[in-house]
Short mmCIF file of C-alpha atoms and ligand atoms in Angstrom, two decimals:
data_model
loop_
_atom_site.label_atom_id
_atom_site.label_comp_id
_atom_site.label_asym_id
_atom_site.label_seq_id
_atom_site.Cartn_x
_atom_site.Cartn_y
_atom_site.Cartn_z
CA MET A 1 -15.19 11.24 -5.65
CA ILE A 2 -15.43 13.03 -2.31
CA ALA A 3 -13.57 16.37 -2.31
CA GLY A 4 -10.07 15.97 -0.98
CA ARG A 5 -9.94 12.22 -1.47
CA VAL A 6 -7.61 10.55 -3.95
CA SER A 7 -8.95 7.79 -6.17
CA THR A 8 -7.51 4.30 -5.88
CA GLY A 9 -8.38 3.79 -9.56
CA ILE A 10 -11.07 1.28 -8.56
CA SER A 11 -14.54 2.66 -7.92
CA GLU A 12 -15.44 -0.21 -5.58
CA MET A 13 -12.29 0.41 -3.49
CA ASP A 14 -13.02 4.15 -3.41
CA ALA A 15 -16.55 3.40 -2.17
CA LEU A 16 -15.20 0.94 0.43
CA LEU A 17 -12.92 3.69 1.77
CA GLY A 18 -15.71 6.27 1.87
CA GLY A 19 -14.68 8.10 -1.29
CA GLY A 20 -11.05 7.18 -1.93
CA LEU A 21 -7.74 7.46 -0.11
CA GLU A 22 -7.72 10.04 2.65
CA ARG A 23 -4.94 12.64 2.64
CA LYS A 24 -2.63 13.04 5.66
CA VAL A 25 -3.27 9.48 6.77
CA ILE A 26 -1.94 6.01 6.16
CA THR A 27 -4.14 3.42 4.46
CA GLN A 28 -2.97 -0.15 4.86
CA LEU A 29 -3.70 -3.16 2.64
CA TYR A 30 -2.73 -6.53 4.04
CA GLY A 31 -3.14 -10.15 3.08
CA ASP A 32 -1.57 -13.44 2.06
CA PRO A 33 1.13 -13.67 -0.64
CA GLY A 34 -0.42 -13.24 -4.08
CA CYS A 35 -3.69 -11.75 -2.81
CA GLY A 36 -3.24 -8.67 -5.01
CA LYS A 37 -1.59 -6.03 -2.79
CA SER A 38 1.01 -4.94 -5.36
CA THR A 39 -1.56 -4.95 -8.15
CA LEU A 40 -3.81 -2.64 -6.10
CA CYS A 41 -0.86 -0.32 -5.34
CA GLN A 42 0.12 -0.13 -8.99
CA ILE A 43 -3.49 0.58 -10.01
CA ALA A 44 -3.65 3.43 -7.47
CA ALA A 45 -0.30 4.79 -8.69
CA VAL A 46 -1.40 4.67 -12.33
CA ALA A 47 -4.67 6.47 -11.44
CA VAL A 48 -2.72 9.33 -9.81
CA LEU A 49 -0.23 9.45 -12.69
CA ARG A 50 -3.08 9.56 -15.23
CA ALA A 51 -4.65 12.43 -13.27
CA GLY A 52 -1.40 14.37 -13.75
CA GLY A 53 0.21 13.87 -10.34
CA SER A 54 3.55 12.34 -9.51
CA VAL A 55 3.94 9.26 -7.32
CA VAL A 56 6.67 8.33 -4.85
CA TYR A 57 6.84 4.54 -4.70
CA PHE A 58 8.94 2.42 -2.34
CA ASP A 59 9.25 -1.18 -3.45
CA PRO A 60 11.72 -3.23 -1.41
CA GLU A 61 10.43 -6.38 -3.14
CA GLY A 62 11.57 -5.14 -6.56
CA PHE A 63 9.12 -3.21 -8.72
CA SER A 64 7.51 -5.25 -11.52
CA VAL A 65 7.94 -3.15 -14.64
CA GLU A 66 6.07 -5.82 -16.56
CA ARG A 67 3.00 -5.54 -14.32
CA PHE A 68 3.19 -1.73 -14.50
CA ARG A 69 3.13 -1.99 -18.31
CA GLN A 70 0.10 -4.28 -18.18
CA ILE A 71 -1.78 -1.89 -15.87
CA ALA A 72 -0.71 1.40 -17.45
CA GLY A 73 -1.16 0.12 -21.01
CA SER A 74 0.10 2.24 -23.88
CA ASP A 75 0.68 5.21 -21.53
CA ALA A 76 3.24 3.28 -19.47
CA GLU A 77 6.37 5.04 -20.65
CA ALA A 78 4.94 8.55 -20.42
CA LEU A 79 3.45 7.86 -16.99
CA ALA A 80 6.67 6.32 -15.67
CA GLU A 81 8.40 9.70 -16.05
CA ARG A 82 6.49 10.93 -12.99
CA LEU A 83 6.93 7.72 -10.99
CA PHE A 84 9.74 8.18 -8.45
CA LEU A 85 10.77 4.68 -7.55
CA TYR A 86 12.90 3.65 -4.55
CA GLU A 87 13.99 0.05 -4.05
CA PRO A 88 15.58 -0.21 -0.57
CA MET A 89 17.91 -3.17 -0.07
CA ASP A 90 17.62 -3.39 3.71
CA PHE A 91 15.44 -2.09 6.50
CA ASP A 92 17.77 0.73 7.55
CA GLN A 93 18.08 1.92 3.97
CA GLN A 94 14.28 1.92 3.74
CA GLY A 95 14.17 4.46 6.58
CA LEU A 96 16.88 6.59 4.98
CA LEU A 97 15.12 6.57 1.61
CA ILE A 98 11.77 7.54 3.13
CA ALA A 99 13.52 10.56 4.66
CA GLU A 100 15.36 11.33 1.42
CA SER A 101 12.14 11.25 -0.62
CA GLU A 102 11.18 14.57 0.92
CA LYS A 103 13.41 16.20 -1.73
CA VAL A 104 11.02 14.87 -4.39
CA LEU A 105 7.97 15.90 -2.37
CA LYS A 106 9.31 19.46 -2.17
CA ARG A 107 9.99 19.64 -5.89
CA GLU A 108 7.19 17.68 -7.59
CA LYS A 109 3.41 17.69 -7.43
CA VAL A 110 3.20 14.32 -5.71
CA GLY A 111 -0.32 12.94 -5.34
CA LEU A 112 0.44 9.64 -3.60
CA VAL A 113 3.16 7.82 -1.65
CA VAL A 114 3.20 4.02 -1.76
CA VAL A 115 5.25 1.58 0.34
CA ASP A 116 4.87 -2.01 -0.92
CA SER A 117 5.50 -3.69 1.44
CA VAL A 118 6.52 -1.85 4.56
CA THR A 119 7.23 -5.12 6.41
CA VAL A 120 9.14 -7.34 3.96
CA LEU A 121 12.51 -6.01 5.17
CA TYR A 122 11.26 -5.65 8.75
CA ARG A 123 10.70 -9.43 8.70
CA THR A 124 14.43 -9.99 8.32
CA GLU A 125 15.02 -7.97 11.52
CA LEU A 126 12.51 -9.73 13.69
CA GLY A 127 15.30 -11.59 15.51
CA SER A 128 16.31 -8.26 17.04
CA GLY A 129 13.00 -8.10 18.95
CA LYS A 130 11.67 -4.77 20.16
CA GLU A 131 14.33 -2.80 18.31
CA ALA A 132 12.83 -3.93 14.96
CA GLN A 133 9.39 -2.73 16.10
CA ARG A 134 10.84 0.61 17.16
CA LYS A 135 12.54 1.03 13.78
CA LEU A 136 9.31 0.16 11.97
CA ALA A 137 7.38 2.65 14.08
CA ARG A 138 9.98 5.35 13.35
CA GLN A 139 9.74 4.73 9.60
CA VAL A 140 5.96 4.78 9.56
CA ILE A 141 5.84 7.92 11.73
CA LEU A 142 8.26 9.55 9.30
CA LEU A 143 5.99 8.57 6.41
CA LEU A 144 2.95 9.90 8.27
CA GLY A 145 4.78 13.20 8.87
CA LEU A 146 5.50 13.53 5.14
CA SER A 147 1.90 12.74 4.25
CA LYS A 148 0.74 15.45 6.66
CA ARG A 149 3.26 18.07 5.58
CA TYR A 150 2.59 17.54 1.88
CA ASP A 151 -1.14 16.81 2.20
CA LEU A 152 -0.87 13.36 0.64
CA PRO A 153 -2.38 9.93 1.13
CA ALA A 154 0.13 7.21 2.04
CA LEU A 155 -0.76 3.72 0.87
CA ILE A 156 1.18 0.91 2.51
CA THR A 157 0.96 -2.84 2.24
CA ASN A 158 1.64 -5.29 4.99
CA GLN A 159 2.41 -8.98 5.05
CA VAL A 160 0.90 -11.59 7.31
CA TYR A 161 2.02 -14.31 9.68
CA MET A 162 0.07 -17.38 10.66
CA ASP A 163 -1.35 -17.32 14.16
CA VAL A 164 -1.25 -21.07 14.70
CA ILE A 165 -3.42 -20.98 17.79
CA ARG A 166 -6.32 -19.12 16.16
CA ASN A 167 -5.47 -20.52 12.69
CA VAL A 168 -5.77 -17.11 11.02
CA SER A 169 -3.41 -14.85 9.04
CA CYS A 170 -2.56 -11.75 11.07
CA PRO A 171 -0.92 -8.54 9.87
CA LEU A 172 2.72 -7.99 10.87
CA GLY A 173 3.96 -4.98 12.79
CA GLY A 174 1.78 -5.42 15.84
CA THR A 175 -0.50 -2.82 17.31
CA VAL A 176 1.87 0.03 16.38
CA LEU A 177 1.26 -0.44 12.67
CA SER A 178 -2.47 -0.93 13.23
CA HIS A 179 -2.70 2.28 15.24
CA LEU A 180 -0.72 4.28 12.71
CA SER A 181 -2.94 3.07 9.83
CA LYS A 182 -6.22 5.00 9.93
CA ALA A 183 -7.82 2.79 7.28
CA ILE A 184 -7.08 -0.93 7.00
CA VAL A 185 -8.30 -3.21 4.22
CA ARG A 186 -7.81 -6.97 4.49
CA ILE A 187 -7.53 -8.85 1.21
CA GLU A 188 -8.82 -12.41 1.45
CA VAL A 189 -8.18 -15.16 -1.07
CA HIS A 190 -11.25 -17.35 -1.66
CA GLU A 191 -11.82 -20.18 -4.11
CA GLY A 192 -11.89 -18.39 -7.47
CA PHE A 193 -12.07 -14.78 -6.20
CA ARG A 194 -10.58 -12.25 -3.79
CA ARG A 195 -12.45 -10.18 -1.22
CA ALA A 196 -11.42 -6.73 0.03
CA VAL A 197 -12.81 -6.19 3.55
CA LEU A 198 -12.75 -2.90 5.45
CA GLU A 199 -11.26 -3.78 8.80
CA LYS A 200 -10.75 -0.32 10.27
CA HIS A 201 -11.81 3.20 9.30
CA ARG A 202 -12.10 6.55 11.10
CA SER A 203 -15.57 7.44 9.86
CA LEU A 204 -17.14 4.22 8.55
CA PRO A 205 -18.24 1.02 10.20
CA ALA A 206 -15.93 -1.93 9.61
CA GLY A 207 -17.13 -4.92 7.61
CA GLY A 208 -17.88 -3.43 4.18
CA SER A 209 -16.44 -5.46 1.31
CA PHE A 210 -16.30 -6.09 -2.40
CA ASP A 211 -15.17 -9.10 -4.41
CA PHE A 212 -12.74 -9.03 -7.31
CA GLU A 213 -10.64 -11.05 -9.71
CA ILE A 214 -7.10 -10.26 -10.81
CA THR A 215 -6.96 -9.68 -14.55
CA GLY A 216 -4.37 -9.02 -17.24
CA ASP A 217 -4.69 -5.26 -16.87
CA GLY A 218 -5.40 -5.00 -13.14
CA ILE A 219 -8.47 -6.20 -11.31
CA ARG A 220 -12.17 -6.55 -12.05
CA ALA A 221 -14.89 -6.33 -9.40
CA VAL A 222 -17.21 -9.31 -9.51
CA SER A 223 -20.63 -9.79 -7.98
CA ARG A 224 -21.29 -13.00 -6.16
CA PRO A 225 -24.68 -14.55 -5.44
N1 ATP B 1 -1.36 -10.56 -16.11
C1 ATP B 1 -2.00 -11.21 -15.14
N2 ATP B 1 -3.20 -11.80 -15.38
C2 ATP B 1 -3.85 -12.47 -14.42
N3 ATP B 1 -3.39 -12.60 -13.16
C3 ATP B 1 -2.21 -12.03 -12.86
C4 ATP B 1 -1.47 -11.31 -13.84
N4 ATP B 1 -0.34 -10.87 -13.25
C5 ATP B 1 -0.37 -11.29 -11.97
N5 ATP B 1 -1.50 -12.00 -11.75
C6 ATP B 1 -1.89 -12.67 -10.51
O1 ATP B 1 -1.83 -11.74 -9.47
C7 ATP B 1 -1.45 -12.39 -8.26
C8 ATP B 1 -0.30 -11.66 -7.63
O2 ATP B 1 -0.76 -10.40 -7.30
P1 ATP B 1 0.15 -9.39 -6.48
O3 ATP B 1 1.55 -9.45 -6.92
O4 ATP B 1 -0.57 -8.09 -6.58
O5 ATP B 1 -0.01 -10.01 -5.04
P2 ATP B 1 0.67 -9.52 -3.68
O6 ATP B 1 -0.39 -9.56 -2.65
O7 ATP B 1 1.40 -8.27 -3.91
O8 ATP B 1 1.69 -10.72 -3.41
P3 ATP B 1 3.04 -10.71 -2.49
O9 ATP B 1 2.58 -10.77 -1.06
O10 ATP B 1 3.73 -11.95 -2.91
O11 ATP B 1 3.78 -9.47 -2.81
C9 ATP B 1 -1.06 -13.81 -8.62
O12 ATP B 1 -2.16 -14.65 -8.27
C10 ATP B 1 -0.89 -13.74 -10.12
O13 ATP B 1 -1.22 -14.97 -10.73
MG1 MG B 2 3.39 -7.75 -3.68
#
Protein backbone atom coordinates (compact mmCIF):
# COMPACT_ATOMS: atom_id res chain seq x y z
CA MET A 1 0.00 0.00 0.00
CA ILE A 2 1.36 3.40 -0.99
CA ALA A 3 1.59 5.80 1.97
CA GLY A 4 -1.49 7.95 2.22
CA ARG A 5 -3.65 5.71 0.05
CA VAL A 6 -6.65 3.82 1.40
CA SER A 7 -7.13 0.19 0.42
CA THR A 8 -10.20 -0.81 -1.54
CA GLY A 9 -9.95 -4.24 0.10
CA ILE A 10 -8.98 -5.77 -3.26
CA SER A 11 -5.29 -5.88 -4.08
CA GLU A 12 -5.94 -5.87 -7.83
CA MET A 13 -8.14 -2.75 -7.52
CA ASP A 14 -5.51 -1.06 -5.34
CA ALA A 15 -2.87 -1.81 -7.99
CA LEU A 16 -5.18 -0.55 -10.76
CA LEU A 17 -5.54 2.75 -8.88
CA GLY A 18 -1.80 3.09 -8.29
CA GLY A 19 -1.86 1.96 -4.66
CA GLY A 20 -5.45 2.37 -3.47
CA LEU A 21 -7.98 5.18 -3.16
CA GLU A 22 -6.45 8.63 -3.15
CA ARG A 23 -7.39 10.99 -0.33
CA LYS A 24 -8.95 14.40 -1.06
CA VAL A 25 -10.26 13.21 -4.41
CA ILE A 26 -13.28 11.48 -5.84
CA THR A 27 -12.92 8.01 -7.36
CA GLN A 28 -15.81 6.95 -9.56
CA LEU A 29 -16.93 3.42 -10.46
CA TYR A 30 -19.48 3.16 -13.23
CA GLY A 31 -21.14 0.42 -15.22
CA ASP A 32 -24.29 -1.45 -16.18
CA PRO A 33 -26.83 -2.64 -13.60
CA GLY A 34 -25.49 -5.67 -11.73
CA CYS A 35 -21.87 -5.16 -12.79
CA GLY A 36 -20.72 -5.13 -9.16
CA LYS A 37 -20.56 -1.44 -8.15
CA SER A 38 -22.30 -1.89 -4.79
CA THR A 39 -20.31 -5.03 -4.03
CA LEU A 40 -17.06 -3.12 -4.64
CA CYS A 41 -18.25 -0.24 -2.42
CA GLN A 42 -19.18 -2.59 0.39
CA ILE A 43 -15.82 -4.38 0.12
CA ALA A 44 -14.00 -1.03 0.37
CA ALA A 45 -16.16 -0.02 3.35
CA VAL A 46 -15.51 -3.31 5.14
CA ALA A 47 -11.74 -2.93 4.52
CA VAL A 48 -11.75 0.52 6.17
CA LEU A 49 -13.95 -0.71 9.04
CA ARG A 50 -11.63 -3.69 9.61
CA ALA A 51 -8.65 -1.31 9.68
CA GLY A 52 -10.37 0.53 12.56
CA GLY A 53 -11.80 3.52 10.69
CA SER A 54 -15.39 4.65 10.43
CA VAL A 55 -17.25 4.92 7.13
CA VAL A 56 -19.90 7.39 6.00
CA TYR A 57 -22.07 5.64 3.43
CA PHE A 58 -24.85 7.18 1.32
CA ASP A 59 -27.11 4.61 -0.28
CA PRO A 60 -30.17 6.07 -1.98
CA GLU A 61 -30.88 2.65 -3.51
CA GLY A 62 -31.36 1.07 -0.08
CA PHE A 63 -28.39 -0.55 1.63
CA SER A 64 -28.30 -4.36 1.41
CA VAL A 65 -27.70 -5.54 4.95
CA GLU A 66 -27.67 -9.10 3.65
CA ARG A 67 -24.82 -8.38 1.23
CA PHE A 68 -22.94 -6.51 3.98
CA ARG A 69 -23.25 -9.61 6.19
CA GLN A 70 -21.92 -11.82 3.40
CA ILE A 71 -18.92 -9.52 2.82
CA ALA A 72 -18.14 -8.67 6.44
CA GLY A 73 -18.65 -12.25 7.65
CA SER A 74 -18.73 -12.91 11.37
CA ASP A 75 -17.50 -9.36 12.11
CA ALA A 76 -20.57 -7.79 10.50
CA GLU A 77 -22.32 -6.62 13.64
CA ALA A 78 -19.22 -5.20 15.30
CA LEU A 79 -18.14 -3.45 12.10
CA ALA A 80 -21.60 -2.00 11.48
CA GLU A 81 -21.25 0.08 14.66
CA ARG A 82 -18.82 2.35 12.81
CA LEU A 83 -20.80 2.43 9.57
CA PHE A 84 -22.77 5.69 9.36
CA LEU A 85 -25.47 5.00 6.83
CA TYR A 86 -27.65 7.59 5.08
CA GLU A 87 -30.47 6.56 2.76
CA PRO A 88 -31.74 9.72 1.00
CA MET A 89 -35.27 9.49 -0.40
CA ASP A 90 -34.93 12.19 -3.04
CA PHE A 91 -32.24 14.18 -4.78
CA ASP A 92 -32.63 17.31 -2.64
CA GLN A 93 -32.44 15.26 0.54
CA GLN A 94 -29.26 13.65 -0.78
CA GLY A 95 -27.64 17.10 -0.92
CA LEU A 96 -28.86 17.96 2.57
CA LEU A 97 -27.59 14.69 4.01
CA ILE A 98 -24.16 15.09 2.41
CA ALA A 99 -23.92 18.47 4.14
CA GLU A 100 -25.24 17.05 7.42
CA SER A 101 -22.70 14.21 7.41
CA GLU A 102 -20.01 16.74 8.30
CA LYS A 103 -21.17 16.36 11.93
CA VAL A 104 -20.02 12.72 11.79
CA LEU A 105 -16.78 13.65 10.03
CA LYS A 106 -15.99 16.13 12.81
CA ARG A 107 -16.67 13.60 15.55
CA GLU A 108 -15.47 10.22 14.22
CA LYS A 109 -12.27 8.92 12.66
CA VAL A 110 -13.81 8.46 9.23
CA GLY A 111 -11.58 6.72 6.70
CA LEU A 112 -13.89 6.67 3.68
CA VAL A 113 -17.04 8.28 2.28
CA VAL A 114 -19.12 6.27 -0.19
CA VAL A 115 -22.04 7.44 -2.36
CA ASP A 116 -23.72 4.49 -4.13
CA SER A 117 -25.03 5.70 -6.50
CA VAL A 118 -24.72 9.43 -6.84
CA THR A 119 -26.96 9.47 -9.93
CA VAL A 120 -29.91 7.16 -9.14
CA LEU A 121 -31.96 10.05 -7.71
CA TYR A 122 -30.50 12.53 -10.21
CA ARG A 123 -32.07 10.36 -12.93
CA THR A 124 -35.53 11.19 -11.63
CA GLU A 125 -34.76 14.92 -12.05
CA LEU A 126 -33.47 14.75 -15.58
CA GLY A 127 -36.72 16.26 -16.89
CA SER A 128 -35.68 19.53 -15.24
CA GLY A 129 -32.71 19.83 -17.61
CA LYS A 130 -29.72 21.96 -16.66
CA GLU A 131 -31.01 22.53 -13.13
CA ALA A 132 -30.55 18.81 -12.36
CA GLN A 133 -26.94 19.00 -13.61
CA ARG A 134 -26.31 22.06 -11.47
CA LYS A 135 -27.70 20.30 -8.39
CA LEU A 136 -25.56 17.24 -9.08
CA ALA A 137 -22.48 19.41 -9.49
CA ARG A 138 -23.26 21.20 -6.20
CA GLN A 139 -23.60 17.90 -4.35
CA VAL A 140 -20.40 16.46 -5.75
CA ILE A 141 -18.48 19.69 -5.06
CA LEU A 142 -19.77 19.56 -1.49
CA LEU A 143 -18.56 15.97 -1.21
CA LEU A 144 -15.19 16.93 -2.66
CA GLY A 145 -14.92 19.77 -0.12
CA LEU A 146 -15.55 17.32 2.73
CA SER A 147 -13.01 14.87 1.38
CA LYS A 148 -10.43 17.67 1.23
CA ARG A 149 -11.21 19.13 4.64
CA TYR A 150 -11.13 15.75 6.37
CA ASP A 151 -8.37 14.21 4.23
CA LEU A 152 -10.55 11.35 3.00
CA PRO A 153 -11.09 9.42 -0.20
CA ALA A 154 -14.61 9.68 -1.63
CA LEU A 155 -15.81 6.66 -3.58
CA ILE A 156 -18.86 7.23 -5.76
CA THR A 157 -20.71 5.04 -8.20
CA ASN A 158 -22.44 6.17 -11.31
CA GLN A 159 -25.07 4.63 -13.53
CA VAL A 160 -25.07 4.48 -17.30
CA TYR A 161 -27.34 5.35 -20.19
CA MET A 162 -27.30 3.81 -23.63
CA ASP A 163 -25.87 6.02 -26.35
CA VAL A 164 -27.94 4.56 -29.17
CA ILE A 165 -25.89 6.18 -31.90
CA ARG A 166 -22.54 4.77 -30.74
CA ASN A 167 -24.21 1.70 -29.16
CA VAL A 168 -22.22 2.02 -25.93
CA SER A 169 -23.09 2.53 -22.25
CA CYS A 170 -22.03 6.00 -21.11
CA PRO A 171 -21.76 7.33 -17.57
CA LEU A 172 -24.47 9.75 -16.42
CA GLY A 173 -23.78 13.24 -15.12
CA GLY A 174 -22.00 14.56 -18.19
CA THR A 175 -18.60 16.15 -18.25
CA VAL A 176 -19.12 17.78 -14.83
CA LEU A 177 -19.07 14.44 -13.05
CA SER A 178 -16.16 13.22 -15.17
CA HIS A 179 -14.13 16.32 -14.37
CA LEU A 180 -14.87 16.12 -10.66
CA SER A 181 -13.81 12.44 -10.52
CA LYS A 182 -10.01 12.26 -10.55
CA ALA A 183 -10.00 8.48 -10.99
CA ILE A 184 -12.64 6.66 -13.02
CA VAL A 185 -13.00 2.89 -13.27
CA ARG A 186 -15.41 1.37 -15.78
CA ILE A 187 -16.85 -2.03 -14.86
CA GLU A 188 -17.67 -4.14 -17.91
CA VAL A 189 -19.83 -7.24 -17.93
CA HIS A 190 -18.46 -9.98 -20.21
CA GLU A 191 -19.63 -13.53 -20.79
CA GLY A 192 -18.81 -15.24 -17.49
CA PHE A 193 -16.64 -12.49 -15.94
CA ARG A 194 -16.40 -8.78 -15.18
CA ARG A 195 -13.57 -6.44 -16.13
CA ALA A 196 -12.51 -3.33 -14.21
CA VAL A 197 -10.85 -0.86 -16.60
CA LEU A 198 -9.02 2.31 -15.56
CA GLU A 199 -10.56 5.02 -17.69
CA LYS A 200 -9.04 8.11 -16.10
CA HIS A 201 -6.31 8.75 -13.53
CA ARG A 202 -4.16 11.73 -12.53
CA SER A 203 -0.83 9.92 -12.49
CA LEU A 204 -1.32 6.67 -14.43
CA PRO A 205 -2.02 5.91 -18.05
CA ALA A 206 -5.59 4.82 -18.77
CA GLY A 207 -6.30 1.30 -19.98
CA GLY A 208 -5.06 -0.88 -17.11
CA SER A 209 -7.53 -3.59 -16.11
CA PHE A 210 -8.20 -6.73 -14.13
CA ASP A 211 -10.88 -9.39 -14.44
CA PHE A 212 -13.05 -10.68 -11.63
CA GLU A 213 -16.04 -12.77 -10.66
CA ILE A 214 -18.65 -11.88 -8.06
CA THR A 215 -18.68 -14.43 -5.25
CA GLY A 216 -20.66 -15.19 -2.12
CA ASP A 217 -18.34 -13.11 0.06
CA GLY A 218 -17.38 -10.36 -2.40
CA ILE A 219 -15.35 -10.72 -5.55
CA ARG A 220 -12.46 -12.86 -6.75
CA ALA A 221 -9.91 -11.73 -9.33
CA VAL A 222 -9.57 -14.21 -12.16
CA SER A 223 -6.86 -14.56 -14.77
CA ARG A 224 -7.93 -15.03 -18.33
CA PRO A 225 -5.87 -16.54 -21.14
N1 LIG B 1 -23.95 -13.96 -2.70
C1 LIG B 1 -23.70 -13.79 -4.00
N2 LIG B 1 -23.03 -14.72 -4.71
C2 LIG B 1 -22.79 -14.57 -6.01
N3 LIG B 1 -23.17 -13.49 -6.72
C3 LIG B 1 -23.83 -12.52 -6.06
C4 LIG B 1 -24.13 -12.63 -4.68
N4 LIG B 1 -24.81 -11.52 -4.32
C5 LIG B 1 -24.93 -10.76 -5.42
N5 LIG B 1 -24.36 -11.37 -6.47
C6 LIG B 1 -24.32 -10.90 -7.86
O1 LIG B 1 -23.81 -9.60 -7.86
C7 LIG B 1 -24.41 -8.86 -8.92
C8 LIG B 1 -24.95 -7.56 -8.38
O2 LIG B 1 -23.86 -6.84 -7.92
P1 LIG B 1 -24.04 -5.35 -7.40
O3 LIG B 1 -25.27 -5.19 -6.63
O4 LIG B 1 -22.74 -5.04 -6.74
O5 LIG B 1 -24.16 -4.61 -8.79
P2 LIG B 1 -24.39 -3.06 -9.06
O6 LIG B 1 -23.46 -2.68 -10.15
O7 LIG B 1 -24.35 -2.31 -7.79
O8 LIG B 1 -25.88 -3.07 -9.65
P3 LIG B 1 -26.95 -1.84 -9.70
O9 LIG B 1 -26.52 -0.94 -10.81
O10 LIG B 1 -28.23 -2.54 -9.99
O11 LIG B 1 -26.93 -1.18 -8.37
C9 LIG B 1 -25.52 -9.71 -9.50
O12 LIG B 1 -25.03 -10.28 -10.70
C10 LIG B 1 -25.71 -10.77 -8.44
O13 LIG B 1 -26.12 -11.99 -9.01
MG1 LIG C 1 -25.72 -1.12 -6.82
